[in-house]
PDB file of C-alpha atoms in Angstrom:
ATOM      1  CA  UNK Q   1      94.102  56.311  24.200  1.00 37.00           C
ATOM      2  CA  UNK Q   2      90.059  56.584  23.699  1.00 44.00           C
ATOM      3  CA  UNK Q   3      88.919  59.563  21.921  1.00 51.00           C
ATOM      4  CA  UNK Q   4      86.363  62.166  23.466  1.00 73.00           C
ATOM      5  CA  UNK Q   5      83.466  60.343  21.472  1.00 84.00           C
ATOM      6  CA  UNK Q   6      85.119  57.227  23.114  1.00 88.00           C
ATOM      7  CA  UNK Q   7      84.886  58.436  26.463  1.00 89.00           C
ATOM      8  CA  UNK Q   8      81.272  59.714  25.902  1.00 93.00           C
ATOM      9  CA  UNK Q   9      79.732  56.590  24.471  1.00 94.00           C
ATOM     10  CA  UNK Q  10      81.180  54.663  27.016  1.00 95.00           C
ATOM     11  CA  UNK Q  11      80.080  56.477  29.995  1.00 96.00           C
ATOM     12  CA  UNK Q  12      76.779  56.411  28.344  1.00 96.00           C
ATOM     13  CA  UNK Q  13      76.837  52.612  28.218  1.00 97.00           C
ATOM     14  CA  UNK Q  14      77.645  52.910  32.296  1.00 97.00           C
ATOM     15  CA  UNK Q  15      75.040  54.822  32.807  1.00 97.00           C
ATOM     16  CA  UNK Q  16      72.273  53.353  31.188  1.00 98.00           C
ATOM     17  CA  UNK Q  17      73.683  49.866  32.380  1.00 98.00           C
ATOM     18  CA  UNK Q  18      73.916  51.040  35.952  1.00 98.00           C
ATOM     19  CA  UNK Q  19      70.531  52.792  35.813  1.00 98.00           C
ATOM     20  CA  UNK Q  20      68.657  50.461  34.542  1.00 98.00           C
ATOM     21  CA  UNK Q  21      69.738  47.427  36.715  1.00 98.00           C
ATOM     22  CA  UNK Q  22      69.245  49.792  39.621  1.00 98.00           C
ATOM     23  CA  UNK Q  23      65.942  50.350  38.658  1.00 98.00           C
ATOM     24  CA  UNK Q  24      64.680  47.289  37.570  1.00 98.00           C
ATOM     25  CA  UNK Q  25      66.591  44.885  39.971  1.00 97.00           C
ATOM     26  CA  UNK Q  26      66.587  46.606  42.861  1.00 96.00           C
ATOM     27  CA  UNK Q  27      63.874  49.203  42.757  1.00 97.00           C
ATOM     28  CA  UNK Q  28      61.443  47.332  41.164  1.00 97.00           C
ATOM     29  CA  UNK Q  29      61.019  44.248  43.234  1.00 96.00           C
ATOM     30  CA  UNK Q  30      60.864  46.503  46.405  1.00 96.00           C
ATOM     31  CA  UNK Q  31      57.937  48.323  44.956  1.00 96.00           C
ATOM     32  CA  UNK Q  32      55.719  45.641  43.627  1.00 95.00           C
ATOM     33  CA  UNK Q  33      55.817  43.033  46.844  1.00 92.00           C
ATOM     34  CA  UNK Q  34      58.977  42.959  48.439  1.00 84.00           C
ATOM     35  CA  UNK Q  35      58.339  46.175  50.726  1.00 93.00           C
ATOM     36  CA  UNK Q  36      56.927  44.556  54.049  1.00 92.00           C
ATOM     37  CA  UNK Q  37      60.724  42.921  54.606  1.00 93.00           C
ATOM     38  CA  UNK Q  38      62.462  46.004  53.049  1.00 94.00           C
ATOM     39  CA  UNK Q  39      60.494  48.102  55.572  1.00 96.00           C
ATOM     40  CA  UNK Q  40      61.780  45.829  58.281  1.00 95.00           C
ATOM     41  CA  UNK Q  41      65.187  46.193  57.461  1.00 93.00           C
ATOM     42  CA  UNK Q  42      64.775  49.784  57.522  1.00 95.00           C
ATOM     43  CA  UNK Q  43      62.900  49.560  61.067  1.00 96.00           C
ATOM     44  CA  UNK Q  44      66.218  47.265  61.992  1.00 94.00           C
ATOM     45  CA  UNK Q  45      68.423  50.115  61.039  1.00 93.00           C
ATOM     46  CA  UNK Q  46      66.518  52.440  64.050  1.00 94.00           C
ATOM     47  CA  UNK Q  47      64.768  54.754  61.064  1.00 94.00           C
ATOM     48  CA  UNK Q  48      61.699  56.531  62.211  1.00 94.00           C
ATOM     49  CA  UNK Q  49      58.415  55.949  60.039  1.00 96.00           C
ATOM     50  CA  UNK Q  50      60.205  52.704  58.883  1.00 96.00           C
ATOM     51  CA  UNK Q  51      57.581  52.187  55.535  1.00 96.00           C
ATOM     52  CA  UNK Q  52      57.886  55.953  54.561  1.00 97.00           C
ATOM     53  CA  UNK Q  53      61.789  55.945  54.099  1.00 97.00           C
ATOM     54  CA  UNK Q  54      61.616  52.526  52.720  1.00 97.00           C
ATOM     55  CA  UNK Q  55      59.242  53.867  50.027  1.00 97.00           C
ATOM     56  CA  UNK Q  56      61.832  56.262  49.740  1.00 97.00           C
ATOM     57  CA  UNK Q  57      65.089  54.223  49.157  1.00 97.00           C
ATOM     58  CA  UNK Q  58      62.516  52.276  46.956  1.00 98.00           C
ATOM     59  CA  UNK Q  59      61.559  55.133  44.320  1.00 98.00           C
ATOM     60  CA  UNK Q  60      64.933  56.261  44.703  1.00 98.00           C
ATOM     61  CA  UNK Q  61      65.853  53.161  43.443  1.00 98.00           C
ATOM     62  CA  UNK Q  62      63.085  53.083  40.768  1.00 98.00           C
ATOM     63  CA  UNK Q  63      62.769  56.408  39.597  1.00 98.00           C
ATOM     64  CA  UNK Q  64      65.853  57.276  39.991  1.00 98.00           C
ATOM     65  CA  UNK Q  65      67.168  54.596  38.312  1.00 98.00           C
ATOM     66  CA  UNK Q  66      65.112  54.965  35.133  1.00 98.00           C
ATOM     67  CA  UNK Q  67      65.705  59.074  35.168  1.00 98.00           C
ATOM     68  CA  UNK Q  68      69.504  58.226  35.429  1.00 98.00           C
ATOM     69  CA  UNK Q  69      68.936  55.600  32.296  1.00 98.00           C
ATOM     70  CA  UNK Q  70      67.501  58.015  30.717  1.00 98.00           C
ATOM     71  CA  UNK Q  71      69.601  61.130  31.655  1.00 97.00           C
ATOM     72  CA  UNK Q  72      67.121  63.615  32.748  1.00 97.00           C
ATOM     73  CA  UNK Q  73      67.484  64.974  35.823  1.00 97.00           C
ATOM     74  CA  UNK Q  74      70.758  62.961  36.515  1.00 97.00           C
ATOM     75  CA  UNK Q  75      72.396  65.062  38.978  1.00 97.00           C
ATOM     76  CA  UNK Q  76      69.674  65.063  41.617  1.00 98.00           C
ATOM     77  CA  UNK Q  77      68.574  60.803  40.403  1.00 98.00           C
ATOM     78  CA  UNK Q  78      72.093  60.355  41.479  1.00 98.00           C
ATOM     79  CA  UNK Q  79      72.325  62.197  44.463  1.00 98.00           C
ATOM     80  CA  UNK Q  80      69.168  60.485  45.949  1.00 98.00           C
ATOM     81  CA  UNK Q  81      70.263  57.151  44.993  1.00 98.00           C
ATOM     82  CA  UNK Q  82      73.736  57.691  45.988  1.00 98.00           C
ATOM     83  CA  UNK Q  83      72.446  58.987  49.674  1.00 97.00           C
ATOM     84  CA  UNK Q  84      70.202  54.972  49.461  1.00 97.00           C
ATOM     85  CA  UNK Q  85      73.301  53.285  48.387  1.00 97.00           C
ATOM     86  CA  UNK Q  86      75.230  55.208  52.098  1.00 97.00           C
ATOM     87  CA  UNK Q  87      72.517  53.056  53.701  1.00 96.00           C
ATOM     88  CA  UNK Q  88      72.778  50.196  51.721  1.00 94.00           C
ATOM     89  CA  UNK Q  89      76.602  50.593  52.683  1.00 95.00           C
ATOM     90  CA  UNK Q  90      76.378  51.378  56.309  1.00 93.00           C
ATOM     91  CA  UNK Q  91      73.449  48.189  56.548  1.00 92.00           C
ATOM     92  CA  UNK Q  92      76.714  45.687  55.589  1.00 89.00           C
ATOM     93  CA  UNK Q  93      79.281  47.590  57.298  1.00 89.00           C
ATOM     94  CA  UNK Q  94      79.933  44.383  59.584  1.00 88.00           C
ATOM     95  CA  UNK Q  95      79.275  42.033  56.803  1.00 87.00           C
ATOM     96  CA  UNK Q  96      81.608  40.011  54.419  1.00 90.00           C
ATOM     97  CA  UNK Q  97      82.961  42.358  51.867  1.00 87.00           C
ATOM     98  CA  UNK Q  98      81.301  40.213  49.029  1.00 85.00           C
ATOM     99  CA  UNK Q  99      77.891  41.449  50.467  1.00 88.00           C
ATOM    100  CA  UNK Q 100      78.744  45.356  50.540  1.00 92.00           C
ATOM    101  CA  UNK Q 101      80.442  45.018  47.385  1.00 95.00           C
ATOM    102  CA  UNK Q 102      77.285  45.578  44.595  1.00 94.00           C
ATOM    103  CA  UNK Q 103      76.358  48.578  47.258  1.00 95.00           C
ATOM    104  CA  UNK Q 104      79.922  49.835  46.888  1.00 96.00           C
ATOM    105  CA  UNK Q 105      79.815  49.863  43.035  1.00 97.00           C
ATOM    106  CA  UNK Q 106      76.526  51.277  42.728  1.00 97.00           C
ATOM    107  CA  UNK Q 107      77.184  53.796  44.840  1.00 98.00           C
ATOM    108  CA  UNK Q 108      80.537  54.799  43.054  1.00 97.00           C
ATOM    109  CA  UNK Q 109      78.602  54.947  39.809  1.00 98.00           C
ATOM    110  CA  UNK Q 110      76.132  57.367  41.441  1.00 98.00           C
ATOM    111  CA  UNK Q 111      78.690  58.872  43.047  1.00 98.00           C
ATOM    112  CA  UNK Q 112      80.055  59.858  39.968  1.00 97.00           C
ATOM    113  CA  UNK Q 113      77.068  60.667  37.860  1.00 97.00           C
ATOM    114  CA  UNK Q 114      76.382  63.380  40.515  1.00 97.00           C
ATOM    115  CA  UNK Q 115      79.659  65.327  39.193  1.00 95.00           C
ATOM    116  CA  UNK Q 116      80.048  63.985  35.564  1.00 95.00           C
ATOM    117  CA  UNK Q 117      76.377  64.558  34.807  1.00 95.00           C
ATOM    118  CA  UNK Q 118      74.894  62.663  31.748  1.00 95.00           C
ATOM    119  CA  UNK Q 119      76.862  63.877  29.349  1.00 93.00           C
ATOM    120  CA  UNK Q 120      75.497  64.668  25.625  1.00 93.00           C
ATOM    121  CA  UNK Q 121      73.793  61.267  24.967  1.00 92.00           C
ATOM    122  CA  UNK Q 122      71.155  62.353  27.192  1.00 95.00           C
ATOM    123  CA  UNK Q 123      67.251  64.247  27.731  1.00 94.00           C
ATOM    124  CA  UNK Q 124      69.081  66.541  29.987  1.00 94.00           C
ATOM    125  CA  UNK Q 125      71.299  67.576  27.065  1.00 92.00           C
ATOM    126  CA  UNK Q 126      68.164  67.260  24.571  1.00 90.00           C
ATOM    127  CA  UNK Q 127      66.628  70.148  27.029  1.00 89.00           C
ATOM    128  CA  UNK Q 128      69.722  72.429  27.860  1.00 82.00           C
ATOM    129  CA  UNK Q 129      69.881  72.541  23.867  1.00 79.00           C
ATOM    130  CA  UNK Q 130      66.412  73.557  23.863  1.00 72.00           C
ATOM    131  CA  UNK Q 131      66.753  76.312  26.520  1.00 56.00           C
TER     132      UNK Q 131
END
């Protein structure tokens, strides 16, 4: 059975791990070149001002990323990365399972960090100590 400091260390592991792959994989990219296509796939998807809600998905996926690495802010990092992950999600919904799967477990991560928070490893505990 793992211990409470167990449980703790390891979902700070998953949520740095998750964060910053997020972040740097997926947001990254998006924001320094790959926006033009992104912003087409959003267009493809029937969004309105395709290039504003891609630079949306894209900082979700940045910022939010990093803030949930970081734990500050977690709760509402994960619940606008979550709601990009839905797309990401609904985007492959006719696709091979393999290609919805990394959307799947990112969003499940997220999913979770909106209700677990970032537990005491974290800036947000750092500050609610503070307060």
């Amino acid at each position: 059975m793992i211990g409470t400091s167990g449980a703790t260390l390891g979902w700070t592991v998953v949520r740095v791990v998750f964060g910053v792959s997020l972040a740097i994989l997926h947001g990254l990219p998006k924001v320094t070149g790959g926006m033009g296509r992104f912003a087409d796939g959003v267009a493809a998807l029937g969004f309105p001002y395709p290039i504003f809600f891609a630079w949306c998905a894209a900082l979700a996926e940045l910022v939010g990323g990093l803030l949930i690495a970081l734990g500050l802010f977690t709760r509402p990092a994960a619940a606008l990365a979550a709601f990009t992950m839905v797309v990401a999600l609904y985007r492959h919904r006719a696709d091979p399972f393999a290609r919805m799967e990394l959307a799947l477990l990112y969003f499940s991560v997220l999913f979770a960090a909106m209700f677990i928070g970032a537990g005491p490893y974290s800036l947000d505990a750092k500050v609610r100590h503070r307060i």
